[in-house]
Tab-separated table of C-alpha atoms and ligand atoms in Angstrom:
chain	number	residue	atom	x	y	z
A	1367	MET	CA	16.052	-13.202	11.290
A	1368	ASN	CA	13.403	-10.685	10.351
A	1369	PRO	CA	10.550	-11.655	9.595
A	1370	PRO	CA	8.839	-11.996	5.695
A	1371	VAL	CA	5.871	-9.887	6.271
A	1372	LEU	CA	5.412	-6.664	8.573
A	1373	VAL	CA	2.534	-5.387	9.596
A	1374	VAL	CA	2.805	-1.943	10.549
A	1375	GLY	CA	-1.105	-1.010	12.614
A	1376	THR	CA	-3.516	-0.572	15.316
A	1377	TYR	CA	-3.926	-2.886	17.928
A	1378	VAL	CA	-7.375	-2.600	19.134
A	1379	GLN	CA	-9.253	-3.963	22.427
A	1380	ASP	CA	-11.927	-5.417	20.326
A	1381	LEU	CA	-15.637	-5.431	23.706
A	1382	ALA	CA	-17.435	-7.622	20.965
A	1383	PHE	CA	-21.791	-6.938	22.712
A	1384	ARG	CA	-23.584	-9.386	20.507
A	1385	CYS	CA	-27.157	-9.018	20.787
A	1386	ASP	CA	-30.585	-10.111	18.709
A	1387	HIS	CA	-30.469	-7.563	16.507
A	1388	LEU	CA	-28.149	-4.735	16.329
A	1389	PRO	CA	-29.979	-2.040	17.838
A	1390	THR	CA	-31.601	0.548	16.267
A	1391	GLN	CA	-31.904	4.968	15.899
A	1392	GLY	CA	-32.372	5.202	20.083
A	1393	GLU	CA	-32.836	2.177	21.310
A	1394	SER	CA	-30.935	-0.352	23.376
A	1395	VAL	CA	-31.026	-3.939	23.580
A	1396	LEU	CA	-29.261	-6.319	25.991
A	1397	GLY	CA	-26.410	-9.030	24.902
A	1398	THR	CA	-24.024	-10.322	25.635
A	1399	LEU	CA	-20.123	-8.165	26.556
A	1400	ALA	CA	-16.783	-10.669	24.981
A	1401	PRO	CA	-13.683	-9.060	25.255
A	1402	ALA	CA	-11.054	-9.762	22.462
A	1403	ALA	CA	-7.913	-9.194	20.225
A	1404	GLY	CA	-8.210	-7.379	17.519
A	1405	GLY	CA	-7.387	-3.875	15.325
A	1406	LYS	CA	-7.082	-4.604	11.560
A	1407	GLY	CA	-2.988	-4.503	12.061
A	1408	PHE	CA	-2.832	-7.145	14.947
A	1409	ASN	CA	-5.072	-9.180	12.599
A	1410	GLN	CA	-3.664	-8.666	10.100
A	1411	ALA	CA	-0.067	-9.833	10.915
A	1412	VAL	CA	-2.047	-12.615	13.314
A	1413	ALA	CA	-3.509	-14.213	10.680
A	1414	ALA	CA	-0.175	-14.316	8.605
A	1415	HIS	CA	2.337	-15.711	11.107
A	1416	ARG	CA	-1.130	-18.498	12.133
A	1417	ALA	CA	-0.714	-19.562	8.600
A	1418	GLY	CA	2.561	-20.120	9.167
A	1419	VAL	CA	4.381	-17.252	7.617
A	1420	PRO	CA	6.707	-15.453	10.230
A	1421	ALA	CA	5.513	-11.887	11.081
A	1422	VAL	CA	5.524	-9.023	12.727
A	1423	PHE	CA	3.184	-6.338	14.100
A	1424	VAL	CA	3.811	-3.023	14.201
A	1425	GLY	CA	1.699	-0.569	16.585
A	1426	ALA	CA	0.913	2.430	18.658
A	1427	VAL	CA	-0.450	1.486	22.414
A	1428	GLY	CA	-0.925	3.441	25.708
A	1429	ARG	CA	0.216	1.921	29.183
A	1430	ASP	CA	-2.743	0.216	30.255
A	1431	ALA	CA	-4.149	-3.207	30.092
A	1432	PHE	CA	-5.253	-3.132	27.507
A	1433	ALA	CA	-1.516	-2.899	26.019
A	1434	ASP	CA	-0.408	-6.378	27.936
A	1435	ASN	CA	-3.231	-7.855	26.067
A	1436	ALA	CA	-1.354	-7.243	22.935
A	1437	ARG	CA	1.895	-8.367	24.818
A	1438	ALA	CA	0.673	-10.698	26.104
A	1439	PHE	CA	-1.394	-12.726	22.923
A	1440	GLY	CA	1.487	-12.157	21.102
A	1441	ARG	CA	3.536	-14.371	23.273
A	1442	ALA	CA	1.046	-16.611	23.720
A	1443	ILE	CA	1.033	-17.367	20.108
A	1444	GLY	CA	5.171	-16.857	19.152
A	1445	LEU	CA	3.929	-13.364	16.886
A	1446	GLN	CA	6.724	-10.632	17.891
A	1447	VAL	CA	5.078	-7.713	18.132
A	1448	GLN	CA	6.919	-4.117	17.903
A	1449	LEU	CA	4.865	-1.483	20.996
A	1450	VAL	CA	5.743	2.309	20.712
A	1451	GLU	CA	4.040	3.297	24.190
A	1452	LYS	CA	3.128	6.927	23.705
A	1453	ARG	CA	2.318	8.512	26.984
A	1454	GLY	CA	-0.815	9.775	27.680
A	1455	HIS	CA	-2.799	7.770	24.987
A	1456	ALA	CA	-5.210	4.825	25.710
A	1457	THR	CA	-4.925	1.791	23.372
A	1458	ALA	CA	-7.479	1.876	20.841
A	1459	ALA	CA	-10.617	0.104	21.465
A	1460	ALA	CA	-13.926	-0.813	19.702
A	1461	ALA	CA	-17.257	-1.133	20.452
A	1462	VAL	CA	-18.062	-4.221	18.349
A	1463	LEU	CA	-21.247	-4.516	17.411
A	1464	LEU	CA	-22.748	-8.287	16.588
A	1465	ASP	CA	-26.045	-9.530	15.453
A	1466	ARG	CA	-27.666	-13.141	15.630
A	1467	THR	CA	-26.404	-13.845	11.711
A	1468	GLY	CA	-22.531	-13.200	12.588
A	1469	GLN	CA	-23.257	-8.943	10.768
A	1470	ASN	CA	-21.123	-6.343	12.701
A	1471	GLN	CA	-21.598	-2.716	13.266
A	1472	ILE	CA	-17.853	-1.464	14.660
A	1473	VAL	CA	-16.256	2.118	16.152
A	1474	VAL	CA	-13.190	2.182	16.429
A	1475	ALA	CA	-10.988	4.177	18.659
A	1476	PRO	CA	-7.797	4.960	18.476
A	1477	GLY	CA	-6.155	6.217	20.763
A	1478	ALA	CA	-2.455	6.134	21.083
A	1479	GLY	CA	-2.700	3.761	17.594
A	1480	ALA	CA	-3.327	7.253	15.490
A	1481	ARG	CA	0.202	8.866	17.274
A	1482	LEU	CA	2.271	5.958	15.770
A	1483	ARG	CA	4.646	8.711	13.753
A	1484	PRO	CA	7.539	7.623	10.060
A	1485	ALA	CA	10.555	8.246	13.970
A	1486	ASP	CA	9.103	5.282	15.058
A	1487	LEU	CA	9.752	3.080	12.578
A	1488	ASP	CA	13.497	0.702	12.094
A	1489	ALA	CA	13.731	1.650	8.678
A	1490	ALA	CA	16.261	-1.734	8.889
A	1491	ALA	CA	12.878	-3.714	9.494
A	1492	ILE	CA	10.631	-2.467	6.808
A	1493	ARG	CA	14.160	-3.283	4.368
A	1494	ALA	CA	14.739	-6.383	4.819
A	1495	ALA	CA	11.169	-7.719	4.932
A	1496	ARG	CA	9.100	-9.455	1.869
A	1497	VAL	CA	5.595	-8.069	1.785
A	1498	VAL	CA	4.954	-5.134	4.074
A	1499	VAL	CA	0.961	-4.152	4.845
A	1500	CYS	CA	-0.046	-1.019	6.077
A	1501	GLN	CA	-4.031	-0.196	6.626
A	1502	HIS	CA	-5.830	3.189	7.386
A	1503	GLU	CA	-6.037	3.053	11.291
A	1504	THR	CA	-2.310	3.913	11.229
A	1505	GLY	CA	-1.622	7.556	9.110
A	1506	PRO	CA	-0.847	8.658	5.903
A	1507	ALA	CA	2.521	9.676	6.613
A	1508	VAL	CA	3.187	6.608	8.134
A	1509	ASN	CA	1.679	4.261	5.298
A	1510	ALA	CA	4.125	6.667	3.396
A	1511	HIS	CA	7.187	6.339	4.999
A	1512	VAL	CA	7.090	2.761	5.047
A	1513	PHE	CA	6.058	2.717	1.620
A	1514	ARG	CA	8.834	4.628	-0.153
A	1515	LEU	CA	11.476	3.098	1.780
A	1516	ALA	CA	10.273	-0.456	1.176
A	1517	ARG	CA	9.697	-0.336	-2.657
A	1518	ARG	CA	13.718	1.489	-2.956
A	1519	ALA	CA	14.542	-2.414	-1.212
A	1520	GLY	CA	12.712	-4.020	-3.696
A	1521	VAL	CA	9.758	-5.327	-0.800
A	1522	THR	CA	5.926	-5.801	-1.880
A	1523	THR	CA	3.491	-3.002	-0.782
A	1524	VAL	CA	0.157	-4.140	-0.113
A	1525	LEU	CA	-2.106	-1.250	0.816
A	1526	ASN	CA	-6.187	-2.178	2.494
A	1527	PRO	CA	-7.380	0.855	2.707
A	1528	ALA	CA	-10.382	0.418	5.775
A	1529	PRO	CA	-11.335	2.027	6.917
A	1530	MET	CA	-11.112	4.795	4.090
A	1531	ARG	CA	-9.753	8.362	5.178
A	1532	ALA	CA	-11.592	11.567	4.696
A	1533	ASP	CA	-8.546	12.592	4.507
A	1534	PHE	CA	-7.094	9.804	1.521
A	1535	THR	CA	-5.202	11.158	-1.911
A	1536	ALA	CA	-4.531	10.025	-4.669
A	1537	ASP	CA	-0.609	10.200	-4.004
A	1538	ALA	CA	-1.245	8.039	-1.230
A	1539	LEU	CA	-0.702	5.156	-4.239
A	1540	ALA	CA	2.102	5.789	-5.851
A	1541	GLN	CA	4.367	3.298	-4.018
A	1542	VAL	CA	1.121	0.545	-3.799
A	1543	ASP	CA	1.651	-2.964	-5.396
A	1544	VAL	CA	-1.545	-4.169	-4.339
A	1545	LEU	CA	-4.533	-1.933	-2.969
A	1546	THR	CA	-7.423	-4.377	-1.197
A	1547	PRO	CA	-10.466	-2.559	-0.505
A	1548	ASN	CA	-13.688	-4.153	-0.227
A	1549	GLU	CA	-16.588	-2.953	-1.507
A	1550	THR	CA	-17.651	0.243	0.917
A	1551	GLU	CA	-13.951	0.957	0.245
A	1552	PHE	CA	-13.607	0.119	-3.471
A	1553	THR	CA	-16.507	2.604	-4.194
A	1554	ALA	CA	-15.062	5.844	-2.033
A	1555	LEU	CA	-12.034	5.066	-4.017
A	1556	VAL	CA	-13.455	5.073	-8.288
A	1557	ARG	CA	-15.700	8.045	-6.816
A	1558	ALA	CA	-12.557	10.226	-5.160
A	1559	LEU	CA	-9.899	9.045	-7.043
A	1560	ILE	CA	-11.522	8.854	-11.433
A	1561	PRO	CA	-12.955	11.430	-13.287
A	1562	ARG	CA	-17.517	11.355	-14.424
A	1563	GLN	CA	-17.397	8.455	-11.392
A	1564	GLN	CA	-19.433	10.379	-8.456
A	1565	GLY	CA	-21.925	8.578	-8.474
A	1566	PHE	CA	-20.876	5.372	-8.359
A	1567	THR	CA	-22.693	3.289	-5.601
A	1568	ALA	CA	-21.862	-0.364	-4.292
A	1569	GLU	CA	-25.334	-1.508	-5.775
A	1570	LYS	CA	-23.652	0.023	-9.640
A	1571	LEU	CA	-20.879	-2.480	-8.671
A	1572	THR	CA	-22.300	-5.432	-7.370
A	1573	ARG	CA	-24.413	-5.421	-11.324
A	1574	LEU	CA	-20.915	-4.760	-13.072
A	1575	ALA	CA	-19.755	-7.390	-15.564
A	1576	PRO	CA	-16.167	-8.734	-14.799
A	1577	ALA	CA	-14.407	-6.947	-17.561
A	1578	ALA	CA	-16.155	-3.677	-16.210
A	1579	LEU	CA	-14.939	-4.420	-13.064
A	1580	HIS	CA	-11.228	-5.146	-14.315
A	1581	ALA	CA	-10.828	-1.614	-16.567
A	1582	LEU	CA	-12.580	0.122	-13.320
A	1583	CYS	CA	-9.244	-1.353	-11.151
A	1584	ARG	CA	-6.748	-0.857	-14.189
A	1585	ARG	CA	-7.899	3.463	-13.471
A	1586	LEU	CA	-6.756	3.215	-10.504
A	1587	GLY	CA	-3.276	2.769	-11.471
A	1588	VAL	CA	-1.806	0.277	-8.535
A	1589	PRO	CA	-0.442	-2.490	-10.348
A	1590	VAL	CA	-3.018	-5.546	-8.289
A	1591	VAL	CA	-6.020	-4.592	-7.090
A	1592	ILE	CA	-8.065	-6.837	-4.958
A	1593	VAL	CA	-11.921	-6.027	-4.594
A	1594	THR	CA	-13.116	-8.312	-1.239
A	1595	LEU	CA	-16.888	-8.993	-1.966
A	1596	GLY	CA	-17.731	-10.539	0.919
A	1597	ALA	CA	-19.813	-13.898	0.996
A	1598	ARG	CA	-19.268	-13.391	-2.603
A	1599	GLY	CA	-15.420	-14.450	-2.464
A	1600	ALA	CA	-13.219	-11.767	-4.464
A	1601	PHE	CA	-12.334	-10.237	-7.493
A	1602	VAL	CA	-8.599	-10.006	-8.619
A	1603	SER	CA	-7.475	-7.499	-11.274
A	1604	GLN	CA	-3.551	-7.227	-12.550
A	1605	THR	CA	-2.373	-5.755	-15.088
A	1606	ALA	CA	-1.947	-9.031	-17.318
A	1607	GLY	CA	-6.082	-9.959	-16.598
A	1608	HIS	CA	-8.477	-10.845	-14.098
A	1609	THR	CA	-9.798	-14.014	-12.000
A	1610	PHE	CA	-12.818	-14.044	-9.526
A	1611	ILE	CA	-11.439	-16.476	-6.698
A	1612	ARG	CA	-15.207	-17.773	-5.313
A	1613	ALA	CA	-15.623	-17.916	-1.494
A	1614	HIS	CA	-15.702	-20.941	0.287
A	1615	ARG	CA	-19.447	-21.494	2.196
A	1616	VAL	CA	-19.346	-21.162	5.478
A	1617	ARG	CA	-21.834	-21.422	8.956
A	1618	VAL	CA	-21.137	-17.870	9.508
A	1619	THR	CA	-20.134	-16.727	13.216
A	1620	ASP	CA	-18.807	-13.964	12.847
A	1621	THR	CA	-18.338	-12.099	10.510
A	1622	THR	CA	-15.230	-9.632	12.371
A	1623	GLY	CA	-12.029	-9.512	11.258
A	1624	ALA	CA	-12.983	-10.729	7.704
A	1625	GLY	CA	-11.221	-8.745	5.848
A	1626	ASP	CA	-8.167	-9.285	7.798
A	1627	ALA	CA	-8.030	-13.103	7.567
A	1628	PHE	CA	-7.809	-12.307	3.505
A	1629	ASN	CA	-5.354	-10.082	3.800
A	1630	GLY	CA	-2.905	-11.610	6.765
A	1631	GLY	CA	-3.716	-14.768	4.089
A	1632	PHE	CA	-2.548	-13.198	1.560
A	1633	ALA	CA	0.693	-11.686	2.246
A	1634	ALA	CA	1.144	-14.960	3.795
A	1635	GLY	CA	0.299	-16.350	0.364
A	1636	LEU	CA	2.366	-13.944	-1.115
A	1637	VAL	CA	5.325	-14.891	0.673
A	1638	LYS	CA	4.713	-19.255	0.511
A	1639	PHE	CA	4.092	-19.338	-3.153
A	1640	ASN	CA	6.715	-16.958	-3.999
A	1641	GLY	CA	4.803	-13.891	-5.255
A	1642	ASP	CA	1.713	-15.569	-7.471
A	1643	VAL	CA	-0.823	-13.603	-7.044
A	1644	ILE	CA	-3.576	-15.914	-7.255
A	1645	ALA	CA	-2.578	-18.207	-5.362
A	1646	ALA	CA	-2.169	-15.763	-2.316
A	1647	ALA	CA	-5.364	-14.850	-3.180
A	1648	ARG	CA	-7.124	-18.093	-3.077
A	1649	PHE	CA	-4.850	-18.952	-0.256
A	1650	GLY	CA	-6.502	-15.528	1.782
A	1651	ASN	CA	-9.960	-15.971	0.044
A	1652	ALA	CA	-9.400	-20.148	2.840
A	1653	ILE	CA	-8.067	-18.730	5.751
A	1654	ALA	CA	-10.994	-15.628	5.748
A	1655	ALA	CA	-13.623	-18.501	5.154
A	1656	LEU	CA	-12.346	-19.728	8.232
A	1657	SER	CA	-12.432	-16.976	10.247
A	1658	VAL	CA	-16.124	-16.135	10.329
A	1659	THR	CA	-16.572	-19.511	11.381
A	1660	ARG	CA	-14.795	-18.467	14.916
A	1661	PRO	CA	-16.460	-15.710	17.715
A	1662	GLY	CA	-13.279	-12.626	17.733
A	1663	ALA	CA	-11.058	-11.075	14.768
A	1664	ALA	CA	-7.319	-12.272	16.339
A	1665	PRO	CA	-8.452	-15.511	17.915
A	1666	ALA	CA	-10.683	-16.530	15.101
A	1667	MET	CA	-7.255	-17.343	12.700
A	1668	PRO	CA	-6.345	-20.085	11.377
A	1669	THR	CA	-3.111	-22.651	11.997
A	1670	ALA	CA	-1.341	-23.326	8.707
A	1671	ARG	CA	-2.581	-27.347	9.690
A	1672	GLU	CA	-6.640	-25.639	10.108
A	1673	ILE	CA	-5.343	-24.256	6.859
A	1674	ALA	CA	-4.116	-27.380	5.006
A	1675	ARG	CA	-7.180	-29.408	6.059
A	1676	PHE	CA	-9.788	-27.220	5.403
A	1677	LEU	CA	-8.112	-26.866	1.544
A	1678	ARG	CA	-8.217	-30.416	1.337
A	1679	ARG	CA	-11.241	-30.344	2.177
A	1680	GLU	CA	-12.877	-28.278	-0.199
A	1681	GLY	CA	-10.749	-30.283	-2.755
A	1682	ARG	CA	-8.553	-26.658	-3.866
A	1683	ALA	CA	-5.101	-27.539	-2.561
A	1684	SER	CA	-2.364	-24.603	-3.685
A	1685	PRO	CA	0.514	-25.349	-6.269
A	1686	SER	CA	2.888	-25.906	-3.308
A	1687	SER	CA	0.817	-26.994	-0.755
B	2305	RIB	O1	-11.492	-5.313	10.926
B	2305	RIB	C1	-12.088	-5.531	11.919
B	2305	RIB	C2	-10.934	-5.110	13.044
B	2305	RIB	O2	-11.567	-3.379	12.771
B	2305	RIB	C3	-11.597	-5.307	14.575
B	2305	RIB	O3	-10.647	-6.251	15.247
B	2305	RIB	C4	-12.026	-3.635	15.472
B	2305	RIB	O4	-10.565	-3.796	16.002
B	2305	RIB	C5	-11.766	-2.443	13.906
B	2305	RIB	O5	-10.370	-2.019	14.000
């Protein structure tokens, strides 16, 4: 049977350097190194699958030890992983710098991951999913292809526009049902797509009243826009109205992949709660909270049992759990 959540994206071998403070320009600092599975698409597929909703990850890799790590990680947790090999290209890798508070800076070399092409994808698997998720670590042609096929088949399409791309254009949103930018990406989208908003900043975003934020979201022309707001939570804007979901208060160890935890959890929640956007966003919000309490990106994604225990403890059990 085809898994209900299909994530097209990139596997990235994260090389996480933990140090006391992030180096300033020209500065070298000493730290420790922990390699771990990562990549926005891969993290999101892991988050959905670990949350108890079968998922499949599709991405491109090289023929190297990092690709073997991706397969081994998938096997270890029972996640379906479809890796297209791109000869002559290395699997994506990232330098993840983490300070003592768990905040990070990341440089990604997408390598083979950026060479995924529409022809590499299995159209039948896309049509058979209930939710498909893409990000910006893969190119716009791949995302457009996935969303076109999915939309025609009545599959819900989720675009996490991370990281924001210089080649992004408004037509990329035409087939998107749910758009999930973080604050930086939302700011860039507003500046690029909404007339007379070139001066919009992340700072202005933090001062917006909910009704004004909702109005801006509506102008992006996507049925559901969810702005993830880090430690503050998430803002959900739908045609019918808006809701603010407060972040859970947790002890932060590593914020890498928190957005991915939200997105994967949200996609799983859409399946689990039959398309209920708010219930799915609450589910994603809980998964993001748990993920930041542990080190690493993909390895930090919580299991269904851990999520259920956390939600019970927080006294916010979701509708059907
Ligand atoms: O979103 C976090 C991810 O972004 C990391 O795992 C890193 O690989 C980068 O792609």
